Tab-separated table of C-alpha atoms and ligand atoms in Angstrom:
chain	number	residue	atom	x	y	z
A	1	MET	CA	177.179	14.021	-25.604
A	2	THR	CA	180.063	13.054	-27.783
A	3	ARG	CA	180.453	14.351	-31.296
A	4	LYS	CA	179.902	10.800	-32.523
A	5	GLU	CA	176.596	10.517	-30.676
A	6	ALA	CA	175.470	13.798	-32.204
A	7	PHE	CA	176.478	12.762	-35.698
A	8	ASP	CA	174.895	9.302	-35.324
A	9	SER	CA	171.637	10.994	-34.371
A	10	ILE	CA	171.870	13.208	-37.446
A	11	LYS	CA	172.428	10.189	-39.654
A	12	ALA	CA	169.370	8.535	-38.085
A	13	ASN	CA	167.153	11.574	-38.663
A	14	VAL	CA	168.418	13.214	-41.856
A	15	GLU	CA	168.567	11.586	-45.283
A	16	ASN	CA	169.325	14.607	-47.449
A	17	GLU	CA	173.088	14.751	-47.927
A	18	ASN	CA	173.060	18.445	-48.700
A	19	LEU	CA	171.343	19.106	-45.415
A	20	VAL	CA	174.000	17.072	-43.591
A	21	LYS	CA	176.685	19.080	-45.398
A	22	HIS	CA	174.975	22.307	-44.370
A	23	MET	CA	175.129	21.185	-40.741
A	24	LEU	CA	178.794	20.176	-41.091
A	25	ALA	CA	179.600	23.595	-42.556
A	26	THR	CA	177.713	25.290	-39.737
A	27	GLU	CA	179.653	23.199	-37.214
A	28	ALA	CA	182.989	24.167	-38.763
A	29	ILE	CA	182.218	27.885	-38.743
A	30	MET	CA	180.827	27.788	-35.211
A	31	GLN	CA	184.024	26.066	-34.054
A	32	ALA	CA	186.135	28.692	-35.784
A	33	LEU	CA	184.144	31.466	-34.122
A	34	ALA	CA	184.524	29.833	-30.702
A	35	ARG	CA	188.268	29.635	-31.306
A	36	ARG	CA	188.377	33.275	-32.256
A	37	PHE	CA	186.418	34.415	-29.220
A	38	GLY	CA	187.985	32.017	-26.729
A	39	GLU	CA	184.715	30.171	-26.216
A	40	ASP	CA	183.962	26.446	-25.900
A	41	GLU	CA	184.696	24.964	-29.339
A	42	GLU	CA	182.947	21.716	-28.570
A	43	GLU	CA	179.770	23.378	-27.343
A	44	TRP	CA	179.621	25.854	-30.217
A	45	GLY	CA	180.489	23.185	-32.797
A	46	LEU	CA	177.860	20.729	-31.578
A	47	THR	CA	175.233	23.478	-31.578
A	48	GLY	CA	176.001	24.167	-35.228
A	49	LEU	CA	176.099	20.489	-36.081
A	50	LEU	CA	172.721	19.720	-34.518
A	51	HIS	CA	170.804	22.880	-35.361
A	52	ASP	CA	168.759	21.490	-38.281
A	53	ILE	CA	168.412	17.893	-37.061
A	54	ASP	CA	164.620	18.132	-37.150
A	55	VAL	CA	164.167	19.594	-40.639
A	56	GLU	CA	162.995	16.340	-42.214
A	57	LEU	CA	161.062	15.249	-39.126
A	58	THR	CA	159.073	18.494	-39.109
A	59	GLU	CA	158.440	18.306	-42.873
A	60	GLY	CA	158.648	22.016	-43.516
A	61	ASP	CA	156.366	23.001	-40.644
A	62	MET	CA	158.125	26.147	-39.496
A	63	SER	CA	155.998	26.352	-36.346
A	64	SER	CA	157.588	23.149	-35.056
A	65	HIS	CA	161.026	23.365	-36.740
A	66	SER	CA	163.737	23.941	-34.154
A	67	LYS	CA	161.360	23.292	-31.226
A	68	LEU	CA	161.670	19.582	-31.886
A	69	GLY	CA	165.349	20.098	-32.705
A	70	ALA	CA	165.972	21.740	-29.352
A	71	ASP	CA	164.199	18.845	-27.609
A	72	LEU	CA	166.228	16.266	-29.530
A	73	ALA	CA	169.428	18.115	-28.646
A	74	ARG	CA	168.408	18.143	-24.957
A	75	GLU	CA	167.765	14.409	-25.082
A	76	LEU	CA	171.268	13.956	-26.448
A	77	GLY	CA	172.604	15.906	-23.495
A	78	ALA	CA	172.858	19.436	-24.871
A	79	SER	CA	173.059	22.288	-22.383
A	80	GLU	CA	170.168	24.733	-22.067
A	81	ALA	CA	172.334	27.332	-23.800
A	82	MET	CA	172.749	25.019	-26.786
A	83	ALA	CA	169.055	24.127	-26.876
A	84	HIS	CA	168.067	27.800	-26.724
A	85	SER	CA	170.416	28.692	-29.544
A	86	ILE	CA	168.905	25.936	-31.690
A	87	LEU	CA	165.348	26.945	-30.744
A	88	CYS	CA	165.685	30.619	-31.634
A	89	HIS	CA	167.638	30.160	-34.873
A	90	ASN	CA	164.210	29.742	-36.490
A	91	PRO	CA	162.774	33.277	-36.554
A	92	ALA	CA	159.245	31.862	-36.935
A	93	HIS	CA	159.015	31.492	-33.147
A	94	GLY	CA	159.674	35.180	-32.567
A	95	ILE	CA	162.226	34.367	-29.879
A	96	PRO	CA	165.040	36.932	-30.039
A	97	GLN	CA	168.643	35.808	-30.342
A	98	GLU	CA	170.006	37.141	-27.105
A	99	THR	CA	172.822	35.010	-25.751
A	100	LYS	CA	176.401	34.668	-26.899
A	101	LEU	CA	175.511	31.275	-28.377
A	102	ASP	CA	172.234	32.399	-29.993
A	103	LYS	CA	173.757	35.179	-32.044
A	104	PRO	CA	176.532	33.343	-33.883
A	105	LEU	CA	174.328	30.424	-34.966
A	106	PHE	CA	171.766	32.850	-36.357
A	107	CYS	CA	174.215	34.627	-38.658
A	108	VAL	CA	176.287	31.543	-39.565
A	109	ASP	CA	173.264	29.551	-40.764
A	110	PRO	CA	172.669	31.512	-44.013
A	111	LEU	CA	176.378	32.197	-44.620
A	112	THR	CA	177.036	28.513	-45.388
A	113	GLY	CA	174.533	28.567	-48.247
A	114	LEU	CA	176.008	31.703	-49.762
A	115	ILE	CA	179.527	30.232	-49.686
A	116	ILE	CA	178.412	26.875	-51.102
A	117	ALA	CA	176.568	28.643	-53.929
A	118	ALA	CA	179.618	30.817	-54.630
A	119	ALA	CA	181.776	27.682	-54.886
A	120	LEU	CA	179.340	25.836	-57.134
A	121	VAL	CA	179.362	28.514	-59.851
A	122	ARG	CA	183.154	28.321	-60.163
A	123	PRO	CA	184.848	26.176	-62.756
A	124	GLY	CA	185.569	22.898	-60.972
A	125	LYS	CA	182.900	23.730	-58.382
A	126	LYS	CA	185.447	23.775	-55.564
A	127	LEU	CA	186.107	25.916	-52.520
A	128	ALA	CA	189.808	25.912	-53.298
A	129	GLY	CA	190.687	29.175	-54.990
A	130	LEU	CA	187.462	30.875	-53.947
A	131	GLU	CA	188.347	34.215	-52.382
A	132	ALA	CA	186.485	36.080	-49.681
A	133	LYS	CA	186.159	39.119	-51.936
A	134	SER	CA	184.272	37.014	-54.507
A	135	VAL	CA	181.886	35.848	-51.800
A	136	LYS	CA	181.429	39.479	-50.765
A	137	LYS	CA	180.607	40.380	-54.365
A	138	ARG	CA	178.017	37.595	-54.431
A	139	PHE	CA	176.632	38.881	-51.142
A	140	LYS	CA	175.819	42.162	-52.874
A	141	GLU	CA	174.031	40.420	-55.764
A	142	LYS	CA	170.585	40.125	-54.265
A	143	SER	CA	169.340	37.541	-56.763
A	144	PHE	CA	172.341	35.233	-56.195
A	145	ALA	CA	171.499	32.459	-53.689
A	146	ALA	CA	168.506	34.559	-52.726
A	147	GLY	CA	167.602	32.150	-49.928
A	148	ALA	CA	170.742	33.165	-48.037
A	149	ASP	CA	169.212	35.991	-46.027
A	150	ARG	CA	171.611	38.943	-46.265
A	151	GLU	CA	170.127	40.750	-43.294
A	152	GLN	CA	170.636	37.652	-41.175
A	153	ILE	CA	174.242	37.258	-42.344
A	154	SER	CA	174.817	40.931	-41.538
A	155	ARG	CA	173.963	40.226	-37.918
A	156	CYS	CA	177.612	39.238	-37.601
A	157	SER	CA	177.934	42.825	-36.426
A	158	GLN	CA	176.224	41.688	-33.218
A	159	ILE	CA	179.079	39.308	-32.478
A	160	GLY	CA	181.606	42.014	-33.176
A	161	LEU	CA	182.685	41.046	-36.683
A	162	GLU	CA	182.696	43.137	-39.833
A	163	LEU	CA	181.070	41.417	-42.791
A	164	ASP	CA	184.463	41.003	-44.496
A	165	GLN	CA	185.931	39.334	-41.423
A	166	PHE	CA	182.936	37.082	-41.040
A	167	ILE	CA	183.015	35.932	-44.660
A	168	GLU	CA	186.755	35.323	-44.482
A	169	LEU	CA	186.479	33.283	-41.282
A	170	GLY	CA	183.529	31.283	-42.617
A	171	LEU	CA	185.216	30.586	-45.923
A	172	GLU	CA	188.454	29.414	-44.273
A	173	ALA	CA	186.523	27.179	-41.865
A	174	MET	CA	184.631	25.561	-44.730
A	175	LYS	CA	187.790	25.114	-46.779
A	176	GLY	CA	189.134	23.143	-43.827
A	177	ILE	CA	186.420	20.511	-44.309
A	178	ALA	CA	186.127	20.835	-48.106
A	179	ALA	CA	186.436	17.068	-48.611
A	180	ASP	CA	183.539	16.368	-46.225
A	181	LEU	CA	181.482	18.974	-48.066
A	182	GLY	CA	182.320	17.443	-51.446
A	183	LEU	CA	183.650	20.853	-52.454
B	1	FE2	FE1	170.424	25.717	-40.992
């Protein structure tokens, strides 16, 4: 699957622009992690890009969310490793995140929301000028962007990153596509 094929499929299945931006942010951070760990940037990036492709199709049914997504990804030509990572990023299935591609997607997913929320409360609502230490401060405020599961973000420890390192890497990756994110 080419990146274009993946993105075309997203455009065909997802109307909500914020959801598309969330997937773009996830792609960017997954690519940055692959770069850092010497893994396959394309494979990791596409996994991040596609991970929520079924959110609108499954209409909030958490028992089917990510099962359909994994199937759609397979149809597009995703590897089993990619499909498994997508499948188990939804904790509702009770499938543990075990592989080297499962674990990063799981902790990256909620980090994007925390960083976007931290940017949106700044004057100008931009990523530019947002510092990792401010995001870390927001991380500690439990009521701030409460949907961004802190425990899940903290699983970055399972891929060998301290929280500070993870936030810094994620923030830099998202700044790199700030225009696409409208931030
Ligand atoms: Fe997601």
